[in-house]
Amino acid sequence: LELAESKLKAQPDHEDEWLYIKANCERQLQKNEEALKTYALLMAKHPQSESAALAAYEEVLIFFKEKRYDEVAARAGRVRPAPDAAEDFYWMAAESFLQLKNSAKARYYYELYLAQYSKSERAPAALYRLAGLLQEGGEYAPASDAYRKLARDYPSDDLAAEALFASAWCRQRAGETQEAILDWDRLATAHPAHERVEESLFQKALAEYQTGKPKDAEATLEKLLEAYPDGAYAVQGRYWLGILFDEAGESEKAEKALRDALATGSTPSEEAAMKYRLASVLQKRGRFDESAGVLQSLLEEKAQGDMPPGLLEWLSRHWLEQKDFEKAGASAEKLANSSTNA
């Protein structure tokens, strides 16, 4: 810095280069405000210099590191960075506009970056951010295409699995459930150890059920429970397996799945739904006393919510037939109250 300052006092040839050296030294010494003034002087006095092009990049670099994104954005359209600095410059411009929530400009610079630097280490992140902007704008199919491109072109990148999960969400939001199923399946197959796999298997099973493929849903839930027997979706997985078995007429399997779900642990609302289904299954199996016992426990646990009138009527009749008049009266009174409120 001292050498550069002494040279500049002597008004040397190649003043632009000495100004660039001076500014860089100031930047390296963390004298950012002094460096910015020197870069500005260089660009004002020698606008056509190669050093001026480099200075424009260095100036933006300081602003970006200081998170002065508005300053970066203000220079994005007028700076023509030197070839060896262009990649970093376009990245900083894109990131700055993203931070400023200027989606249109951010998309422009991410697209510009990807068009020229698709082999860069930052390319997957740029593509992921671009897809996210499309998603936020409600362009679900283009967003999914971008996410899928990331997973296809950069399969070993850390973002590949997240991209497939996001793509599935976009496809489902767009009403393309079958395409969402494909993405969840790709995630589980290509990234079996990823933290998103458990949720992906569960969502895939629900989507298969919704699209009229109960056997596929059953196989997916069994795969989920085999891999994650105590996972976050273990209760819901067993509950839905019970529903599938029940609807397929396999009441014995349905009962086991529902009892397993209840034994796994659940919230009060989940427990109520599972007990209602279990009571129905027990009735189909001719085990009316057990079904009544399950319903009675729900009736006594007021936090479990209101019992449907049809079940209340059945429960009241059952206890009347069993000559348990106290329980019959309680369920009948509950039925009368629910009818009055309705």
Short mmCIF file of C-alpha atoms in Angstrom, two decimals:
data_model
loop_
_atom_site.label_atom_id
_atom_site.label_comp_id
_atom_site.label_asym_id
_atom_site.label_seq_id
_atom_site.Cartn_x
_atom_site.Cartn_y
_atom_site.Cartn_z
CA LEU A 1 0.00 0.00 0.00
CA GLU A 2 2.85 2.39 0.85
CA LEU A 3 4.54 1.63 -2.47
CA ALA A 4 1.32 2.23 -4.40
CA GLU A 5 0.67 5.52 -2.60
CA SER A 6 4.23 6.76 -3.27
CA LYS A 7 3.96 5.84 -6.95
CA LEU A 8 0.61 7.60 -7.30
CA LYS A 9 2.01 10.82 -5.79
CA ALA A 10 4.60 10.82 -8.58
CA GLN A 11 1.83 10.60 -11.20
CA PRO A 12 3.21 7.44 -12.84
CA ASP A 13 2.42 5.80 -16.10
CA HIS A 14 -0.18 3.07 -15.70
CA GLU A 15 -1.98 5.04 -13.02
CA ASP A 16 -4.99 2.79 -13.41
CA GLU A 17 -2.96 -0.26 -12.41
CA TRP A 18 -1.47 1.47 -9.37
CA LEU A 19 -4.94 2.58 -8.26
CA TYR A 20 -6.13 -0.98 -8.59
CA ILE A 21 -3.20 -2.24 -6.50
CA LYS A 22 -3.85 0.45 -3.88
CA ALA A 23 -7.55 -0.41 -3.64
CA ASN A 24 -6.84 -4.13 -3.39
CA CYS A 25 -4.36 -3.54 -0.58
CA GLU A 26 -6.94 -1.48 1.27
CA ARG A 27 -9.49 -4.22 0.83
CA GLN A 28 -7.05 -6.86 2.09
CA LEU A 29 -6.36 -4.70 5.12
CA GLN A 30 -10.11 -4.53 5.83
CA LYS A 31 -10.19 -0.82 4.99
CA ASN A 32 -13.32 -1.29 2.91
CA GLU A 33 -14.51 2.30 2.79
CA GLU A 34 -11.08 3.51 1.62
CA ALA A 35 -10.99 0.70 -0.94
CA LEU A 36 -14.43 1.66 -2.29
CA LYS A 37 -13.30 5.26 -2.76
CA THR A 38 -10.16 4.14 -4.61
CA TYR A 39 -12.11 1.76 -6.87
CA ALA A 40 -14.56 4.57 -7.63
CA LEU A 41 -11.69 6.94 -8.48
CA LEU A 42 -10.14 4.35 -10.78
CA MET A 43 -13.39 3.76 -12.66
CA ALA A 44 -14.05 7.49 -12.98
CA LYS A 45 -10.59 8.39 -14.30
CA HIS A 46 -9.96 5.29 -16.44
CA PRO A 47 -13.35 3.88 -17.45
CA GLN A 48 -11.94 1.98 -20.45
CA SER A 49 -9.12 0.34 -18.53
CA GLU A 50 -8.98 -3.38 -17.91
CA SER A 51 -8.28 -2.48 -14.29
CA ALA A 52 -11.56 -0.57 -14.18
CA ALA A 53 -13.46 -3.71 -15.20
CA LEU A 54 -11.71 -5.61 -12.43
CA ALA A 55 -12.40 -2.78 -9.98
CA ALA A 56 -16.11 -2.95 -10.73
CA TYR A 57 -16.09 -6.59 -9.67
CA GLU A 58 -14.02 -5.93 -6.53
CA GLU A 59 -16.40 -3.15 -5.54
CA VAL A 60 -19.40 -5.45 -5.86
CA LEU A 61 -17.52 -8.13 -3.90
CA ILE A 62 -17.14 -5.77 -0.93
CA PHE A 63 -20.82 -4.82 -1.01
CA PHE A 64 -21.86 -8.46 -1.25
CA LYS A 65 -19.69 -9.57 1.67
CA GLU A 66 -21.10 -6.70 3.74
CA LYS A 67 -24.63 -7.81 2.75
CA ARG A 68 -25.31 -4.47 1.10
CA TYR A 69 -27.46 -6.18 -1.48
CA ASP A 70 -29.09 -2.98 -2.68
CA GLU A 71 -25.65 -1.67 -3.71
CA VAL A 72 -24.92 -4.87 -5.61
CA ALA A 73 -28.29 -4.70 -7.33
CA ALA A 74 -27.77 -1.06 -8.28
CA ARG A 75 -24.59 -2.00 -10.16
CA ALA A 76 -25.79 -5.26 -11.68
CA GLY A 77 -27.13 -3.83 -14.90
CA ARG A 78 -24.28 -1.46 -15.70
CA VAL A 79 -21.18 -3.41 -14.71
CA ARG A 80 -19.43 -5.41 -17.41
CA PRO A 81 -17.16 -7.69 -15.39
CA ALA A 82 -13.89 -9.06 -16.69
CA PRO A 83 -14.23 -12.61 -18.11
CA ASP A 84 -12.48 -14.25 -15.15
CA ALA A 85 -14.77 -12.44 -12.69
CA ALA A 86 -18.07 -12.80 -14.56
CA GLU A 87 -19.14 -16.06 -12.90
CA ASP A 88 -18.83 -14.67 -9.39
CA PHE A 89 -20.44 -11.41 -10.44
CA TYR A 90 -23.57 -13.01 -11.91
CA TRP A 91 -23.88 -15.23 -8.86
CA MET A 92 -23.67 -12.25 -6.51
CA ALA A 93 -26.21 -10.35 -8.59
CA ALA A 94 -28.66 -13.26 -8.52
CA GLU A 95 -28.24 -13.80 -4.79
CA SER A 96 -28.64 -10.10 -4.05
CA PHE A 97 -31.88 -9.80 -6.00
CA LEU A 98 -33.10 -12.93 -4.22
CA GLN A 99 -32.39 -11.32 -0.85
CA LEU A 100 -34.16 -8.17 -2.00
CA LYS A 101 -37.17 -10.32 -3.03
CA ASN A 102 -36.98 -9.10 -6.60
CA SER A 103 -37.99 -12.41 -8.13
CA ALA A 104 -37.93 -11.31 -11.76
CA LYS A 105 -34.37 -9.99 -11.60
CA ALA A 106 -33.19 -12.93 -9.52
CA ARG A 107 -34.61 -15.35 -12.09
CA TYR A 108 -32.91 -13.44 -14.89
CA TYR A 109 -29.48 -13.68 -13.29
CA TYR A 110 -29.85 -17.31 -12.23
CA GLU A 111 -30.84 -18.17 -15.80
CA LEU A 112 -27.90 -16.13 -17.11
CA TYR A 113 -25.59 -17.91 -14.71
CA LEU A 114 -26.85 -21.37 -15.66
CA ALA A 115 -26.63 -20.62 -19.37
CA GLN A 116 -22.90 -19.91 -19.07
CA TYR A 117 -21.75 -21.91 -16.06
CA SER A 118 -23.73 -25.15 -16.01
CA LYS A 119 -20.56 -27.04 -15.01
CA SER A 120 -19.87 -24.80 -12.03
CA GLU A 121 -20.00 -26.08 -8.46
CA ARG A 122 -22.70 -23.50 -7.81
CA ALA A 123 -24.89 -24.65 -10.72
CA PRO A 124 -27.05 -27.06 -8.65
CA ALA A 125 -27.71 -24.35 -6.06
CA ALA A 126 -28.56 -21.85 -8.82
CA LEU A 127 -30.97 -24.33 -10.38
CA TYR A 128 -32.56 -25.08 -7.01
CA ARG A 129 -33.09 -21.39 -6.29
CA LEU A 130 -34.48 -20.81 -9.77
CA ALA A 131 -36.93 -23.69 -9.29
CA GLY A 132 -37.92 -22.24 -5.93
CA LEU A 133 -38.71 -18.89 -7.53
CA LEU A 134 -40.86 -20.59 -10.16
CA GLN A 135 -42.63 -22.49 -7.41
CA GLU A 136 -43.29 -19.33 -5.41
CA GLY A 137 -44.75 -17.77 -8.53
CA GLY A 138 -47.22 -20.63 -8.92
CA GLU A 139 -45.49 -22.03 -12.02
CA TYR A 140 -45.56 -25.56 -10.67
CA ALA A 141 -44.85 -27.55 -13.83
CA PRO A 142 -41.80 -25.42 -14.86
CA ALA A 143 -40.59 -25.52 -11.25
CA SER A 144 -40.86 -29.31 -11.23
CA ASP A 145 -38.97 -29.48 -14.53
CA ALA A 146 -36.14 -27.45 -13.00
CA TYR A 147 -36.05 -29.59 -9.87
CA ARG A 148 -36.00 -32.73 -11.99
CA LYS A 149 -33.20 -31.35 -14.13
CA LEU A 150 -31.15 -30.80 -10.98
CA ALA A 151 -31.75 -34.38 -9.82
CA ARG A 152 -30.96 -35.73 -13.28
CA ASP A 153 -27.89 -33.63 -14.11
CA TYR A 154 -26.37 -33.49 -10.62
CA PRO A 155 -27.44 -36.79 -8.99
CA SER A 156 -24.63 -36.79 -6.42
CA ASP A 157 -25.27 -33.25 -5.22
CA ASP A 158 -26.70 -32.79 -1.73
CA LEU A 159 -29.69 -30.94 -3.21
CA ALA A 160 -30.73 -33.75 -5.57
CA ALA A 161 -32.99 -35.53 -3.07
CA GLU A 162 -34.52 -32.27 -1.85
CA ALA A 163 -35.18 -31.36 -5.47
CA LEU A 164 -37.12 -34.57 -6.08
CA PHE A 165 -39.17 -34.00 -2.94
CA ALA A 166 -39.95 -30.44 -4.02
CA SER A 167 -40.77 -31.61 -7.54
CA ALA A 168 -43.29 -34.10 -6.15
CA TRP A 169 -44.92 -31.32 -4.12
CA CYS A 170 -45.19 -29.14 -7.25
CA ARG A 171 -46.68 -31.95 -9.33
CA GLN A 172 -49.23 -32.75 -6.66
CA ARG A 173 -50.13 -29.07 -6.36
CA ALA A 174 -50.60 -28.98 -10.12
CA GLY A 175 -53.00 -31.92 -9.91
CA GLU A 176 -50.53 -34.34 -11.50
CA THR A 177 -50.59 -36.94 -8.74
CA GLN A 178 -49.14 -39.75 -10.84
CA GLU A 179 -46.13 -37.58 -11.67
CA ALA A 180 -45.72 -36.82 -7.97
CA ILE A 181 -45.68 -40.55 -7.24
CA LEU A 182 -42.85 -40.96 -9.75
CA ASP A 183 -40.76 -38.33 -7.97
CA TRP A 184 -41.32 -39.83 -4.51
CA ASP A 185 -40.35 -43.22 -5.92
CA ARG A 186 -37.21 -41.80 -7.55
CA LEU A 187 -36.19 -40.19 -4.28
CA ALA A 188 -36.58 -43.42 -2.30
CA THR A 189 -34.77 -45.43 -4.96
CA ALA A 190 -31.88 -43.07 -5.73
CA HIS A 191 -31.35 -41.70 -2.21
CA PRO A 192 -32.44 -44.46 0.19
CA ALA A 193 -30.55 -43.02 3.17
CA HIS A 194 -31.90 -39.47 2.84
CA GLU A 195 -34.01 -38.00 5.65
CA ARG A 196 -36.84 -37.21 3.21
CA VAL A 197 -37.39 -40.86 2.26
CA GLU A 198 -39.69 -41.67 5.18
CA GLU A 199 -42.08 -38.82 4.40
CA SER A 200 -41.83 -39.56 0.69
CA LEU A 201 -42.95 -43.16 1.18
CA PHE A 202 -45.89 -42.04 3.30
CA GLN A 203 -46.99 -39.37 0.82
CA LYS A 204 -46.54 -41.82 -2.05
CA ALA A 205 -48.80 -44.35 -0.32
CA LEU A 206 -51.54 -41.77 0.24
CA ALA A 207 -51.31 -40.66 -3.38
CA GLU A 208 -51.53 -44.27 -4.60
CA TYR A 209 -54.64 -44.75 -2.46
CA GLN A 210 -56.18 -41.54 -3.81
CA THR A 211 -55.54 -42.63 -7.41
CA GLY A 212 -57.30 -45.96 -6.93
CA LYS A 213 -54.25 -48.18 -6.41
CA PRO A 214 -54.80 -49.69 -2.94
CA LYS A 215 -52.44 -52.62 -3.50
CA ASP A 216 -49.62 -50.27 -4.47
CA ALA A 217 -50.40 -48.16 -1.40
CA GLU A 218 -50.34 -51.27 0.79
CA ALA A 219 -46.93 -52.32 -0.56
CA THR A 220 -45.54 -48.82 -0.02
CA LEU A 221 -46.81 -48.65 3.57
CA GLU A 222 -45.32 -52.04 4.35
CA LYS A 223 -42.01 -50.84 2.94
CA LEU A 224 -42.28 -47.70 5.07
CA LEU A 225 -42.97 -49.63 8.28
CA GLU A 226 -40.23 -52.14 7.59
CA ALA A 227 -37.66 -49.38 7.14
CA TYR A 228 -38.98 -47.02 9.85
CA PRO A 229 -40.92 -49.11 12.43
CA ASP A 230 -40.62 -46.37 15.05
CA GLY A 231 -40.45 -43.39 12.72
CA ALA A 232 -42.48 -40.21 12.56
CA TYR A 233 -45.07 -41.85 10.28
CA ALA A 234 -45.28 -45.21 12.08
CA VAL A 235 -48.67 -44.49 13.68
CA GLN A 236 -50.27 -43.06 10.56
CA GLY A 237 -48.68 -45.77 8.43
CA ARG A 238 -50.24 -48.54 10.52
CA TYR A 239 -53.57 -46.72 10.66
CA TRP A 240 -53.76 -46.36 6.89
CA LEU A 241 -52.69 -49.98 6.48
CA GLY A 242 -55.65 -50.86 8.70
CA ILE A 243 -57.95 -48.83 6.46
CA LEU A 244 -56.65 -50.57 3.35
CA PHE A 245 -57.09 -54.04 4.87
CA ASP A 246 -60.58 -53.12 6.09
CA GLU A 247 -61.69 -51.86 2.68
CA ALA A 248 -60.25 -55.01 1.07
CA GLY A 249 -62.34 -57.17 3.40
CA GLU A 250 -59.29 -58.46 5.29
CA SER A 251 -60.70 -57.71 8.73
CA GLU A 252 -58.22 -59.82 10.68
CA LYS A 253 -55.27 -57.94 9.20
CA ALA A 254 -57.14 -54.67 9.65
CA GLU A 255 -57.66 -55.34 13.34
CA LYS A 256 -53.99 -56.15 13.88
CA ALA A 257 -52.81 -53.05 12.02
CA LEU A 258 -55.16 -50.79 13.98
CA ARG A 259 -54.20 -52.30 17.32
CA ASP A 260 -50.52 -51.92 16.37
CA ALA A 261 -51.19 -48.27 15.54
CA LEU A 262 -52.86 -47.68 18.90
CA ALA A 263 -49.99 -49.41 20.69
CA THR A 264 -47.41 -47.26 18.90
CA GLY A 265 -48.67 -44.09 20.55
CA SER A 266 -50.80 -41.33 19.11
CA THR A 267 -52.45 -37.98 19.71
CA PRO A 268 -56.02 -37.90 21.12
CA SER A 269 -57.54 -37.06 17.73
CA GLU A 270 -55.56 -39.84 16.01
CA GLU A 271 -56.56 -42.30 18.73
CA ALA A 272 -60.25 -41.44 18.30
CA ALA A 273 -60.14 -42.04 14.55
CA MET A 274 -58.33 -45.35 15.03
CA LYS A 275 -60.76 -46.54 17.71
CA TYR A 276 -63.77 -45.73 15.54
CA ARG A 277 -62.27 -47.76 12.71
CA LEU A 278 -61.33 -50.58 15.08
CA ALA A 279 -64.88 -50.68 16.49
CA SER A 280 -66.24 -50.97 12.96
CA VAL A 281 -63.83 -53.80 12.14
CA LEU A 282 -64.75 -55.68 15.32
CA GLN A 283 -68.45 -55.41 14.39
CA LYS A 284 -67.69 -56.92 10.99
CA ARG A 285 -65.94 -59.77 12.76
CA GLY A 286 -68.99 -60.36 14.96
CA ARG A 287 -67.24 -59.30 18.15
CA PHE A 288 -69.89 -56.89 19.29
CA ASP A 289 -68.98 -56.79 22.98
CA GLU A 290 -65.41 -55.77 22.16
CA SER A 291 -66.65 -53.15 19.70
CA ALA A 292 -68.97 -51.75 22.33
CA GLY A 293 -66.11 -51.65 24.83
CA VAL A 294 -63.99 -49.61 22.41
CA LEU A 295 -66.85 -47.18 21.74
CA GLN A 296 -67.68 -46.91 25.42
CA SER A 297 -64.10 -45.93 26.20
CA LEU A 298 -64.43 -43.16 23.63
CA LEU A 299 -67.72 -42.04 25.11
CA GLU A 300 -66.14 -41.77 28.54
CA GLU A 301 -63.14 -39.87 27.25
CA LYS A 302 -64.83 -36.58 26.41
CA ALA A 303 -61.60 -35.17 25.00
CA GLN A 304 -61.92 -37.66 22.14
CA GLY A 305 -64.66 -35.62 20.50
CA ASP A 306 -68.30 -36.31 19.61
CA MET A 307 -69.32 -39.76 18.51
CA PRO A 308 -71.36 -40.03 15.28
CA PRO A 309 -75.12 -40.52 15.95
CA GLY A 310 -75.19 -43.86 14.14
CA LEU A 311 -72.59 -45.33 16.46
CA LEU A 312 -74.29 -43.84 19.53
CA GLU A 313 -77.58 -45.47 18.54
CA TRP A 314 -75.88 -48.82 17.97
CA LEU A 315 -74.08 -48.57 21.31
CA SER A 316 -77.27 -47.72 23.18
CA ARG A 317 -79.14 -50.66 21.64
CA HIS A 318 -76.23 -52.99 22.38
CA TRP A 319 -76.14 -52.10 26.08
CA LEU A 320 -79.93 -52.33 26.25
CA GLU A 321 -79.74 -55.86 24.85
CA GLN A 322 -77.07 -56.66 27.43
CA LYS A 323 -79.37 -55.20 30.14
CA ASP A 324 -76.68 -52.71 31.14
CA PHE A 325 -79.23 -49.95 31.61
CA GLU A 326 -76.81 -47.41 33.04
CA LYS A 327 -74.56 -47.48 29.98
CA ALA A 328 -77.56 -47.69 27.66
CA GLY A 329 -79.07 -44.62 29.27
CA ALA A 330 -75.80 -42.67 29.08
CA SER A 331 -75.34 -43.35 25.36
CA ALA A 332 -79.04 -42.64 24.66
CA GLU A 333 -78.79 -39.34 26.50
CA LYS A 334 -75.68 -38.48 24.49
CA LEU A 335 -77.59 -39.33 21.30
CA ALA A 336 -80.51 -37.13 22.32
CA ASN A 337 -78.19 -34.23 23.09
CA SER A 338 -76.40 -34.55 19.76
CA SER A 339 -79.76 -34.57 17.92
CA THR A 340 -80.88 -31.46 19.80
CA ASN A 341 -77.64 -29.62 19.01
CA ALA A 342 -77.91 -30.59 15.34
#
